[in-house]
Amino acid sequence: MTTIAPPQLDLAQALQEFVDYRQKHLKGDEKSEAQMFCDRLFRAFGHEGVAEAGATLEYRIKKANNRGATFADLMWKPRCLIEMKKAGEDPSKHFRQALDYWTRAVPDRPRYVVLCNFDEFHIYDFERQVDEPVDVIPLTDLPRRHEAMAFLLPTEQKPVFENDLEAVSREAAGQMGKLFRQLHGRGIDRVEAQRFVLQCVVAMFSEDVGLLPHAIFRRQLEDASSPDEAYDYILGLFRQMNTPGIPKAGRYKDVQYFNGGLFAHTPDFVLLDEELEVLRAAARTIWSEVRPEIFGTLFEGSMDKGERHAHGAHFTNQVDIMRIVQPTIVDPWRKRIDEASTIAEIHQVLQDMSVFKVLDPACGSGNFLYVAYREMRRLEAAAIEKLNERRRTKNVEQQGQFHYVATSNFMGMDVNSFAVEVAKVTMMIATKLATDELHDLYEVLPLESMDDAIRCADALFTPWPEADVIIGNPPYIGRRKIVAELGAAYSSMLPRVHPAVSGVSDFVCYWFPLAHDRLKAGGRAGFVATNTIRQNESRVSSLDYVVDHGGNDL
């Protein structure tokens, strides 16, 4: 039956009645009341009920490798998936379960996922951002904030979210990309302009997350009454960030040493008035809400289209990254943590984490490495929490604040020197983000140098460092365009150095046998690739090579 979305006032009233019903009649028991809650929610949004809307309760979802099934509380394809938890439970703790359900809910995967504990709705849009909800709506706010769940209306409307971090990140990237184009457009050297923009990004991010004194970069911009003063103030700050020691007074009081090499060179040009205005506008962004993917987006936005295509460079969103990181890194380590039952076994898991190494041989701006590091830090925290639980039962002092997972164990290679610098910065910032998320006491500054871990090199002609897992999104160039894009000399070297790869295979295929041959027994690899690797000679050179040489194609 077709229903019509109620007018705004009627909708708000219906939702208020839904809120009142939950508070008066439901205790928040997941098993006995979840279906009633969902049905009442659908009725409040203008449907005759869950079934009448076409949604399914207790929707069956196959587990990994088709080994059994699990059940989502409500599935309404292609709109949303709702997973209920008991009242008082923190919905965010079940983020992994929701992501797993969503990943396996094919075909017609729902756009939105809602985790709800009867009193709060955590709304996820995994196609836009993975690690945080796009909005969190308390039940009592639903009557006035219903636009965030407009996808539940009979006639679907575009929802309005208040925590859309991708939108914030893209806006910030657009501002900084504009600054780069202004600088390069008036003759500033490309590398100099890119480095300056990246230095500004790091400074703005750092002042918003506590690595720099609050608003110190913005203050330099606002205090400057002329381009010459801005030159003195901004470059003075950058020089201080590259100087050991902490000033006790003056304009740069309490600025700590950053290390890392990014600020070792300060640009020698003066910003024009219009460029200063763009930078001031960018500095007003809440950079703590900008995701590390900003660096990748910024990198792509500052490259010429032709250069991006020649390198096969392309931006990979977090959803695609997690589809690689989850089975290659998260699932195996989660299994080990779950199976460890004694203090000694958990200690061994943590020790093994400390020597676990990840490689992205075409790392670009470091997005895969960032996500892999973030997930490993979360797994480390889970193992330490389990260790502390075991120790508390024996009145033993809890595990101290100590990191087993180091950024230097996340290695990368790329042919683009600026991308390599971006990747280093991304990984250095990852340390601060993980420390804040996990509420540990780790001292982030000075930032750990990534110079040895992430290098500017061509992975097809350079030895790869030893790694336990190899991940990434290798560059894609169609086989008919390799000579035109990379040149005859480069193309002629490929078959000589890599005879296992057919000359009629796409460029991405070279990475598969290389990854297989460089992994130790039991190692894992995961690449994002196009469907062409399943076809003809490209398949022979990639997937078939892996299987024919003792590997498994999952």
Coordinates of C-alpha atoms in Angstrom, one line a residue:
M1 CA 0.0 0.0 0.0
T2 CA 1.3 3.5 -0.8
T3 CA 1.4 5.9 2.1
I4 CA 2.1 9.6 2.1
A5 CA 4.6 11.4 4.3
P6 CA 2.8 13.3 7.0
P7 CA 3.2 17.1 7.1
Q8 CA 6.0 18.5 9.3
L9 CA 3.8 19.3 12.3
D10 CA 2.0 16.0 12.1
L11 CA 5.3 14.1 11.7
A12 CA 6.7 15.9 14.8
Q13 CA 3.6 15.0 16.7
A14 CA 3.6 11.4 15.6
L15 CA 7.3 11.1 16.6
Q16 CA 6.6 12.7 20.0
E17 CA 3.9 10.1 20.6
F18 CA 6.4 7.4 19.6
V19 CA 8.9 8.8 22.2
D20 CA 6.1 8.9 24.8
Y21 CA 5.2 5.3 24.1
R22 CA 8.8 4.1 24.4
Q23 CA 9.2 5.9 27.7
K24 CA 5.9 4.7 29.2
H25 CA 5.6 1.1 27.9
L26 CA 9.1 -0.2 26.9
K27 CA 11.8 -1.2 29.2
G28 CA 14.5 -1.4 26.5
D29 CA 14.8 -5.2 26.3
E30 CA 16.5 -6.1 23.0
K31 CA 15.1 -9.6 22.6
S32 CA 11.5 -9.0 23.5
E33 CA 10.9 -5.4 22.5
A34 CA 13.1 -4.6 19.5
Q35 CA 10.5 -5.6 16.9
M36 CA 7.8 -3.6 18.6
F37 CA 10.1 -0.6 18.8
C38 CA 10.9 -0.8 15.1
D39 CA 7.3 -1.2 14.1
R40 CA 6.2 1.8 16.1
L41 CA 9.1 3.8 14.6
F42 CA 7.9 3.0 11.1
R43 CA 4.4 3.9 12.0
A44 CA 5.5 7.3 13.4
F45 CA 7.2 8.0 10.1
G46 CA 4.0 7.5 8.2
H47 CA 3.9 3.8 7.3
E48 CA 1.2 1.3 8.3
G49 CA 4.0 -0.8 9.8
V50 CA 7.3 -2.5 9.1
A51 CA 5.9 -5.3 6.9
E52 CA 3.6 -2.9 5.0
A53 CA 6.6 -0.7 4.2
G54 CA 8.4 -3.7 2.7
A55 CA 11.0 -4.1 5.5
T56 CA 12.1 -7.5 6.9
L57 CA 12.5 -8.3 10.6
E58 CA 15.3 -10.7 11.6
Y59 CA 16.9 -10.5 8.1
R60 CA 19.2 -13.4 7.4
I61 CA 22.8 -12.5 6.5
K62 CA 25.4 -15.1 5.5
K63 CA 28.6 -15.2 7.5
A64 CA 32.1 -15.1 6.0
N65 CA 32.8 -18.0 3.7
N66 CA 29.1 -18.9 3.9
R67 CA 29.6 -20.7 7.2
G68 CA 26.2 -20.2 8.8
A69 CA 24.2 -17.0 9.2
T70 CA 23.4 -14.2 11.5
F71 CA 20.4 -12.0 11.7
A72 CA 19.9 -8.2 11.4
D73 CA 17.0 -6.8 13.5
L74 CA 15.6 -4.9 10.5
M75 CA 16.5 -4.7 6.8
W76 CA 14.8 -2.3 4.4
K77 CA 16.6 -2.5 1.1
P78 CA 18.0 -0.3 -0.3
R79 CA 17.2 2.2 2.4
C80 CA 18.5 1.2 5.8
L81 CA 19.5 -1.5 8.2
I82 CA 18.5 -1.2 11.9
E83 CA 20.3 -3.1 14.6
M84 CA 18.9 -2.8 18.1
K85 CA 20.8 -3.1 21.4
K86 CA 19.4 -3.1 25.0
A87 CA 18.8 0.1 26.8
G88 CA 21.9 1.5 28.4
E89 CA 24.3 -0.2 26.0
D90 CA 26.7 2.0 24.1
P91 CA 25.8 1.6 20.4
S92 CA 29.2 2.6 19.2
K93 CA 30.7 -0.6 20.8
H94 CA 28.7 -2.5 18.1
F95 CA 30.0 -0.5 15.2
R96 CA 32.0 -3.5 13.9
Q97 CA 29.0 -5.8 13.9
A98 CA 27.0 -3.1 12.0
L99 CA 29.8 -2.7 9.4
D100 CA 30.0 -6.4 8.9
Y101 CA 26.3 -6.8 8.4
W102 CA 26.3 -3.9 5.9
T103 CA 29.3 -5.3 4.0
R104 CA 27.5 -8.7 3.6
A105 CA 24.1 -7.3 2.8
V106 CA 24.4 -7.7 -0.9
P107 CA 22.8 -7.2 -3.4
D108 CA 21.1 -3.9 -3.0
R109 CA 23.1 -3.0 0.1
P110 CA 21.2 -0.4 2.2
R111 CA 22.6 3.1 2.1
Y112 CA 22.2 3.8 5.9
V113 CA 22.8 1.8 9.0
V114 CA 21.2 2.7 12.4
L115 CA 22.4 1.4 15.7
C116 CA 19.9 2.0 18.4
N117 CA 19.7 1.3 22.2
F118 CA 16.0 2.4 22.5
D119 CA 17.2 5.9 23.7
E120 CA 19.7 7.0 21.0
F121 CA 20.1 6.5 17.3
H122 CA 23.6 6.3 15.8
I123 CA 23.3 6.8 12.1
Y124 CA 26.0 5.6 9.7
D125 CA 26.5 6.2 6.0
F126 CA 29.4 3.9 5.3
E127 CA 29.6 5.1 1.7
R128 CA 30.8 8.5 3.0
Q129 CA 32.5 7.8 6.4
V130 CA 33.3 4.7 8.2
D131 CA 34.7 5.3 11.6
E132 CA 32.1 7.7 13.0
P133 CA 28.4 8.1 12.6
V134 CA 27.1 10.9 10.4
D135 CA 24.8 11.8 13.2
V136 CA 23.7 10.8 16.7
I137 CA 20.1 11.6 17.7
P138 CA 18.8 11.2 21.3
L139 CA 15.3 9.7 21.2
T140 CA 13.9 12.8 22.9
D141 CA 15.3 15.0 20.1
L142 CA 13.8 12.9 17.3
P143 CA 10.6 15.0 16.9
R144 CA 12.7 18.1 16.1
R145 CA 15.7 16.3 14.4
H146 CA 13.7 14.0 12.2
E147 CA 15.4 15.3 9.1
A148 CA 18.4 13.2 10.0
M149 CA 16.3 10.1 9.5
A150 CA 14.3 11.3 6.5
F151 CA 15.3 8.1 4.7
L152 CA 12.6 6.4 6.8
L153 CA 9.8 8.5 5.2
P154 CA 7.4 6.7 2.8
T155 CA 8.6 9.1 0.1
E156 CA 12.3 9.1 0.7
Q157 CA 14.0 12.5 1.3
K158 CA 17.6 13.4 1.5
P159 CA 18.6 13.4 5.2
V160 CA 20.4 16.3 6.9
F161 CA 23.3 15.3 9.1
E162 CA 25.2 17.3 11.7
N163 CA 28.4 15.1 11.7
D164 CA 29.1 14.7 8.0
L165 CA 32.9 14.6 8.3
E166 CA 33.3 13.9 4.6
A167 CA 31.6 17.1 3.7
V168 CA 33.8 19.0 6.1
S169 CA 36.9 17.3 4.7
R170 CA 35.9 18.0 1.1
E171 CA 35.2 21.7 1.9
A172 CA 38.6 22.0 3.6
A173 CA 40.3 20.3 0.7
G174 CA 38.6 22.6 -1.7
Q175 CA 39.9 25.7 0.2
M176 CA 43.4 24.4 0.3
G177 CA 43.3 23.3 -3.3
K178 CA 42.2 26.8 -4.2
L179 CA 45.2 28.2 -2.4
F180 CA 47.6 25.9 -4.2
R181 CA 46.2 26.9 -7.6
Q182 CA 46.5 30.5 -6.7
L183 CA 50.1 30.1 -5.7
H184 CA 51.1 27.9 -8.6
G185 CA 49.1 30.0 -11.1
R186 CA 51.3 33.1 -10.3
G187 CA 54.5 31.2 -10.9
I188 CA 55.4 29.7 -7.5
D189 CA 57.3 26.5 -7.9
R190 CA 54.9 23.5 -7.8
V191 CA 56.8 21.6 -5.1
E192 CA 57.2 24.8 -3.0
A193 CA 53.5 25.5 -3.3
Q194 CA 52.5 22.0 -2.4
R195 CA 54.8 21.9 0.6
F196 CA 53.6 25.2 2.0
V197 CA 49.9 24.1 1.6
L198 CA 50.7 20.9 3.4
Q199 CA 52.6 22.7 6.2
C200 CA 49.5 24.9 6.7
V201 CA 47.2 21.9 6.8
V202 CA 49.4 20.3 9.5
A203 CA 49.5 23.5 11.5
M204 CA 45.7 24.0 11.4
F205 CA 45.0 20.4 12.3
S206 CA 47.6 20.5 15.1
E207 CA 46.2 23.6 16.8
D208 CA 42.7 22.0 16.9
V209 CA 43.8 18.6 18.4
G210 CA 46.3 19.9 20.9
L211 CA 49.6 19.4 19.2
L212 CA 50.0 23.2 19.0
P213 CA 48.7 25.8 21.4
H214 CA 45.1 26.5 20.6
A215 CA 44.5 28.8 17.7
I216 CA 48.2 29.8 17.4
F217 CA 48.2 29.5 13.6
R218 CA 45.0 31.4 13.2
R219 CA 46.4 34.1 15.5
Q220 CA 49.4 34.6 13.2
L221 CA 47.0 35.2 10.3
E222 CA 44.7 37.5 12.2
D223 CA 47.5 39.5 13.8
A224 CA 49.2 40.1 10.4
S225 CA 48.2 43.5 9.0
S226 CA 50.1 43.0 5.8
P227 CA 51.5 40.3 3.6
D228 CA 55.0 41.0 5.0
E229 CA 53.9 40.5 8.6
A230 CA 52.1 37.3 7.6
Y231 CA 55.4 36.1 6.1
D232 CA 57.2 36.8 9.3
Y233 CA 54.6 35.3 11.6
I234 CA 53.7 32.1 9.7
L235 CA 57.3 31.2 8.7
G236 CA 58.4 32.0 12.2
L237 CA 55.9 29.5 13.5
F238 CA 57.0 26.8 11.0
R239 CA 60.7 27.4 12.0
Q240 CA 59.8 27.0 15.6
M241 CA 58.0 23.7 14.9
N242 CA 61.3 22.5 13.5
T243 CA 63.4 23.7 16.4
P244 CA 64.2 21.5 19.5
G245 CA 63.1 23.0 22.7
I246 CA 59.9 24.7 24.0
P247 CA 59.8 28.6 24.2
K248 CA 58.7 29.8 27.6
A249 CA 57.5 33.2 26.3
G250 CA 56.9 35.2 23.2
R251 CA 54.8 34.8 20.1
Y252 CA 55.5 31.0 19.9
K253 CA 55.3 30.2 23.5
D254 CA 54.8 26.4 24.2
V255 CA 55.3 25.4 20.6
Q256 CA 57.0 22.0 20.7
Y257 CA 59.4 20.4 18.3
F258 CA 57.5 18.4 15.6
N259 CA 60.3 16.6 13.8
G260 CA 59.4 14.6 10.7
G261 CA 61.1 16.7 8.1
L262 CA 58.1 18.6 6.7
F263 CA 59.1 21.9 8.4
A264 CA 62.8 21.6 7.6
H265 CA 62.3 23.8 4.6
T266 CA 60.2 27.0 4.7
P267 CA 59.1 28.6 1.5
D268 CA 60.6 31.9 0.4
F269 CA 57.6 33.7 -1.0
V270 CA 55.1 36.3 0.3
L271 CA 51.3 35.6 0.2
L272 CA 49.1 38.1 -1.6
D273 CA 46.1 39.6 0.1
E274 CA 43.6 37.3 -1.7
E275 CA 45.7 34.3 -0.8
L276 CA 45.7 35.3 2.8
E277 CA 42.0 35.6 2.8
V278 CA 41.6 32.1 1.4
L279 CA 44.0 30.8 4.2
R280 CA 42.1 32.7 6.9
A281 CA 38.8 31.2 5.7
A282 CA 40.4 27.7 5.8
A283 CA 41.8 28.3 9.3
R284 CA 38.3 28.9 10.6
T285 CA 37.4 25.3 9.7
I286 CA 37.2 22.9 12.7
W287 CA 40.2 20.8 11.6
S288 CA 39.7 18.3 14.3
E289 CA 36.6 17.2 12.3
V290 CA 38.7 16.8 9.1
R291 CA 39.5 13.2 8.3
P292 CA 43.1 12.2 7.4
E293 CA 41.7 11.4 4.0
I294 CA 41.9 15.2 3.5
F295 CA 45.6 14.7 2.7
G296 CA 44.8 12.3 -0.1
T297 CA 42.1 14.5 -1.5
L298 CA 44.4 17.5 -1.2
F299 CA 47.1 15.6 -3.0
E300 CA 44.8 14.6 -5.8
G301 CA 43.4 18.1 -6.1
S302 CA 46.8 19.7 -6.4
M303 CA 48.0 17.3 -9.2
D304 CA 47.4 18.0 -12.9
K305 CA 44.9 15.6 -14.3
G306 CA 47.4 14.4 -16.8
E307 CA 50.0 13.6 -14.2
R308 CA 47.4 11.7 -12.1
H309 CA 46.5 9.6 -15.1
A310 CA 50.1 8.9 -16.0
H311 CA 50.8 7.5 -12.6
G312 CA 47.5 5.7 -12.5
A313 CA 46.7 7.6 -9.3
H314 CA 43.2 7.5 -7.9
F315 CA 41.5 8.3 -4.6
T316 CA 40.3 5.3 -2.6
N317 CA 37.5 5.9 0.0
Q318 CA 37.5 4.3 3.4
V319 CA 34.8 1.8 2.6
D320 CA 36.9 0.2 -0.1
I321 CA 40.0 0.4 2.1
M322 CA 38.1 -1.4 4.9
R323 CA 37.1 -4.1 2.5
I324 CA 40.8 -4.9 2.1
V325 CA 42.0 -4.2 5.7
Q326 CA 39.1 -6.2 7.4
P327 CA 39.9 -9.7 6.0
T328 CA 43.7 -9.2 5.7
I329 CA 44.4 -7.6 9.1
V330 CA 41.4 -7.2 11.4
D331 CA 39.8 -10.6 11.2
P332 CA 42.9 -12.7 11.8
W333 CA 44.0 -10.6 14.7
R334 CA 40.5 -10.5 16.2
K335 CA 40.5 -14.3 16.0
R336 CA 43.8 -14.5 17.9
I337 CA 42.6 -12.1 20.6
D338 CA 39.4 -14.1 21.1
E339 CA 41.2 -17.4 21.3
A340 CA 43.8 -16.1 23.8
S341 CA 42.6 -17.2 27.2
T342 CA 45.6 -16.9 29.5
I343 CA 47.8 -13.9 30.5
A344 CA 50.8 -15.6 28.8
E345 CA 48.8 -16.1 25.5
I346 CA 47.6 -12.5 25.5
H347 CA 51.1 -11.2 26.2
Q348 CA 52.2 -13.3 23.2
V349 CA 49.6 -11.7 21.0
L350 CA 50.8 -8.2 22.0
Q351 CA 54.4 -9.1 21.4
D352 CA 53.5 -10.4 18.0
M353 CA 51.7 -7.2 17.3
S354 CA 54.9 -5.2 18.0
V355 CA 56.7 -6.9 15.1
F356 CA 53.8 -7.1 12.7
K357 CA 54.6 -5.2 9.5
V358 CA 52.3 -3.9 6.8
L359 CA 53.4 -2.7 3.3
D360 CA 51.6 -0.7 0.7
P361 CA 53.9 -0.7 -2.4
A362 CA 51.8 2.0 -4.1
C363 CA 50.9 4.0 -1.1
G364 CA 50.0 7.3 -2.6
S365 CA 49.1 9.7 0.2
G366 CA 48.9 6.9 2.8
N367 CA 45.2 6.2 3.3
F368 CA 45.6 2.4 3.4
L369 CA 48.5 2.7 5.9
Y370 CA 46.5 5.1 8.0
V371 CA 43.4 2.8 8.2
A372 CA 45.6 -0.3 8.8
Y373 CA 47.4 1.5 11.7
R374 CA 44.2 2.8 13.2
E375 CA 42.7 -0.7 13.2
M376 CA 45.8 -2.3 14.7
R377 CA 45.8 0.3 17.5
R378 CA 42.1 -0.6 18.2
L379 CA 43.0 -4.3 18.2
E380 CA 46.0 -3.6 20.5
A381 CA 43.6 -1.7 22.9
A382 CA 41.2 -4.7 22.9
A383 CA 44.0 -7.1 23.7
I384 CA 45.3 -4.9 26.6
E385 CA 41.7 -4.6 27.9
K386 CA 41.4 -8.3 27.9
L387 CA 44.8 -8.6 29.6
N388 CA 43.7 -6.1 32.3
E389 CA 40.5 -8.1 32.9
R390 CA 42.6 -11.3 33.5
R391 CA 45.0 -9.5 35.8
R392 CA 42.3 -7.8 37.9
T393 CA 40.9 -11.2 38.9
K394 CA 44.3 -12.0 40.3
N395 CA 44.9 -8.6 41.9
V396 CA 47.8 -7.9 39.7
E397 CA 48.6 -4.3 38.6
Q398 CA 47.0 -3.4 35.3
Q399 CA 48.9 -3.1 32.1
G400 CA 50.7 0.3 31.9
Q401 CA 50.5 2.8 29.1
F402 CA 52.8 1.2 26.5
H403 CA 52.4 1.0 22.7
Y404 CA 53.1 -2.3 21.0
V405 CA 52.0 -1.0 17.6
A406 CA 54.4 1.5 16.0
T407 CA 53.8 3.7 13.0
S408 CA 57.3 2.7 11.7
N409 CA 56.0 -0.8 11.1
F410 CA 53.6 0.5 8.4
M411 CA 55.7 0.9 5.3
G412 CA 55.0 2.4 1.9
M413 CA 56.5 3.1 -1.5
D414 CA 55.4 5.5 -4.2
V415 CA 56.9 7.1 -7.3
N416 CA 55.5 10.5 -6.5
S417 CA 57.8 12.4 -4.0
F418 CA 55.1 14.7 -2.8
A419 CA 52.7 11.9 -2.2
V420 CA 55.3 10.2 0.0
E421 CA 55.6 13.4 2.1
V422 CA 51.8 13.5 2.5
A423 CA 51.8 9.8 3.5
K424 CA 54.5 10.5 6.2
V425 CA 52.4 13.3 7.6
T426 CA 49.2 11.3 7.5
M427 CA 50.9 8.5 9.6
M428 CA 52.4 11.0 12.1
I429 CA 49.0 12.5 12.6
A430 CA 47.5 9.0 13.0
T431 CA 49.5 8.6 16.2
K432 CA 47.7 11.6 17.8
L433 CA 44.3 10.5 16.6
A434 CA 44.7 7.0 18.0
T435 CA 46.0 8.4 21.3
D436 CA 43.0 10.6 21.7
E437 CA 40.5 7.9 20.6
L438 CA 41.9 5.3 23.0
H439 CA 42.5 7.8 25.9
D440 CA 46.0 6.7 26.5
L441 CA 48.9 8.8 27.9
Y442 CA 51.4 8.3 25.1
E443 CA 53.5 11.4 24.4
V444 CA 53.0 12.1 20.7
L445 CA 55.6 14.9 20.2
P446 CA 58.2 14.9 18.8
L447 CA 56.5 13.0 15.9
E448 CA 58.1 9.7 15.0
S449 CA 60.1 10.0 11.8
M450 CA 58.7 8.0 8.9
D451 CA 61.6 8.6 6.5
D452 CA 62.8 5.0 6.7
A453 CA 59.3 3.5 6.5
I454 CA 57.8 5.4 3.6
R455 CA 60.1 6.0 0.6
C456 CA 60.0 7.5 -2.9
A457 CA 60.6 4.5 -5.1
D458 CA 59.1 2.5 -8.0
A459 CA 57.9 -0.7 -6.5
L460 CA 58.2 -2.5 -9.9
F461 CA 62.0 -1.9 -9.9
T462 CA 62.9 -1.7 -6.2
P463 CA 63.3 -4.4 -3.6
W464 CA 60.3 -4.6 -1.3
P465 CA 60.8 -4.5 2.5
E466 CA 59.7 -7.6 4.3
A467 CA 56.1 -7.5 5.5
D468 CA 53.4 -9.8 7.0
V469 CA 50.6 -8.2 5.0
I470 CA 50.7 -6.3 1.7
I471 CA 47.7 -4.0 0.9
G472 CA 46.9 -1.2 -1.4
N473 CA 45.3 0.2 -4.6
P474 CA 48.0 -0.3 -7.3
P475 CA 47.9 2.1 -10.2
Y476 CA 45.6 1.1 -13.1
I477 CA 46.5 1.7 -16.7
G478 CA 44.9 -0.2 -19.5
R479 CA 47.3 -2.5 -21.4
R480 CA 46.7 -0.5 -24.6
K481 CA 47.8 2.7 -22.9
I482 CA 50.9 1.6 -21.0
V483 CA 53.3 2.8 -23.7
A484 CA 51.6 6.1 -24.3
E485 CA 51.3 6.8 -20.6
L486 CA 54.6 5.6 -19.3
G487 CA 56.9 5.8 -22.4
A488 CA 58.5 3.2 -24.6
A489 CA 61.7 2.9 -22.5
Y490 CA 59.8 2.2 -19.3
S491 CA 57.4 -0.2 -21.0
S492 CA 60.3 -2.2 -22.6
M493 CA 61.8 -2.8 -19.1
L494 CA 58.6 -4.4 -17.7
P495 CA 58.8 -7.8 -19.5
R496 CA 62.6 -8.0 -18.9
V497 CA 62.2 -7.5 -15.2
H498 CA 58.8 -9.3 -14.8
P499 CA 58.7 -12.1 -17.3
A500 CA 55.9 -13.8 -15.4
V501 CA 53.5 -11.1 -16.5
S502 CA 52.1 -11.3 -20.0
G503 CA 52.7 -8.2 -22.2
V504 CA 49.0 -8.0 -22.9
S505 CA 48.1 -7.7 -19.2
D506 CA 46.9 -4.4 -17.6
F507 CA 49.5 -2.5 -15.5
V508 CA 47.8 -3.4 -12.2
C509 CA 48.6 -7.1 -12.8
Y510 CA 52.4 -6.6 -12.1
W511 CA 51.6 -6.1 -8.4
F512 CA 50.0 -9.5 -7.8
P513 CA 52.9 -11.9 -8.5
L514 CA 55.3 -9.4 -6.7
A515 CA 53.1 -9.5 -3.6
H516 CA 52.8 -13.2 -3.6
D517 CA 56.5 -13.9 -4.0
R518 CA 57.5 -11.5 -1.3
L519 CA 55.1 -12.7 1.4
K520 CA 56.2 -15.3 4.0
A521 CA 54.2 -18.5 4.5
G522 CA 50.9 -17.6 6.0
G523 CA 51.1 -13.9 4.8
R524 CA 48.1 -12.1 3.4
A525 CA 47.7 -9.6 0.6
G526 CA 44.7 -7.5 -0.5
F527 CA 44.5 -5.1 -3.4
V528 CA 41.7 -3.0 -4.9
A529 CA 41.6 -3.7 -8.6
T530 CA 39.3 -3.6 -11.6
N531 CA 37.4 -6.5 -13.0
T532 CA 39.9 -6.9 -15.8
I533 CA 42.1 -9.0 -13.5
R534 CA 39.5 -11.7 -13.8
Q535 CA 39.7 -11.8 -17.6
N536 CA 42.0 -13.4 -20.2
E537 CA 45.8 -12.7 -19.9
S538 CA 45.3 -10.3 -17.0
R539 CA 43.9 -13.1 -14.9
V540 CA 46.7 -15.5 -15.9
S541 CA 49.2 -13.0 -14.8
S542 CA 47.5 -12.1 -11.5
L543 CA 45.0 -14.3 -9.8
D544 CA 46.0 -17.5 -11.6
Y545 CA 49.7 -16.9 -10.8
V546 CA 48.8 -16.6 -7.1
V547 CA 46.8 -19.9 -7.1
D548 CA 49.3 -21.8 -9.3
H549 CA 52.1 -20.9 -6.9
G550 CA 50.5 -22.1 -3.7
G551 CA 48.4 -19.1 -2.8
N552 CA 44.6 -18.8 -2.2
D553 CA 42.4 -16.5 -4.2
L554 CA 39.6 -15.4 -1.7

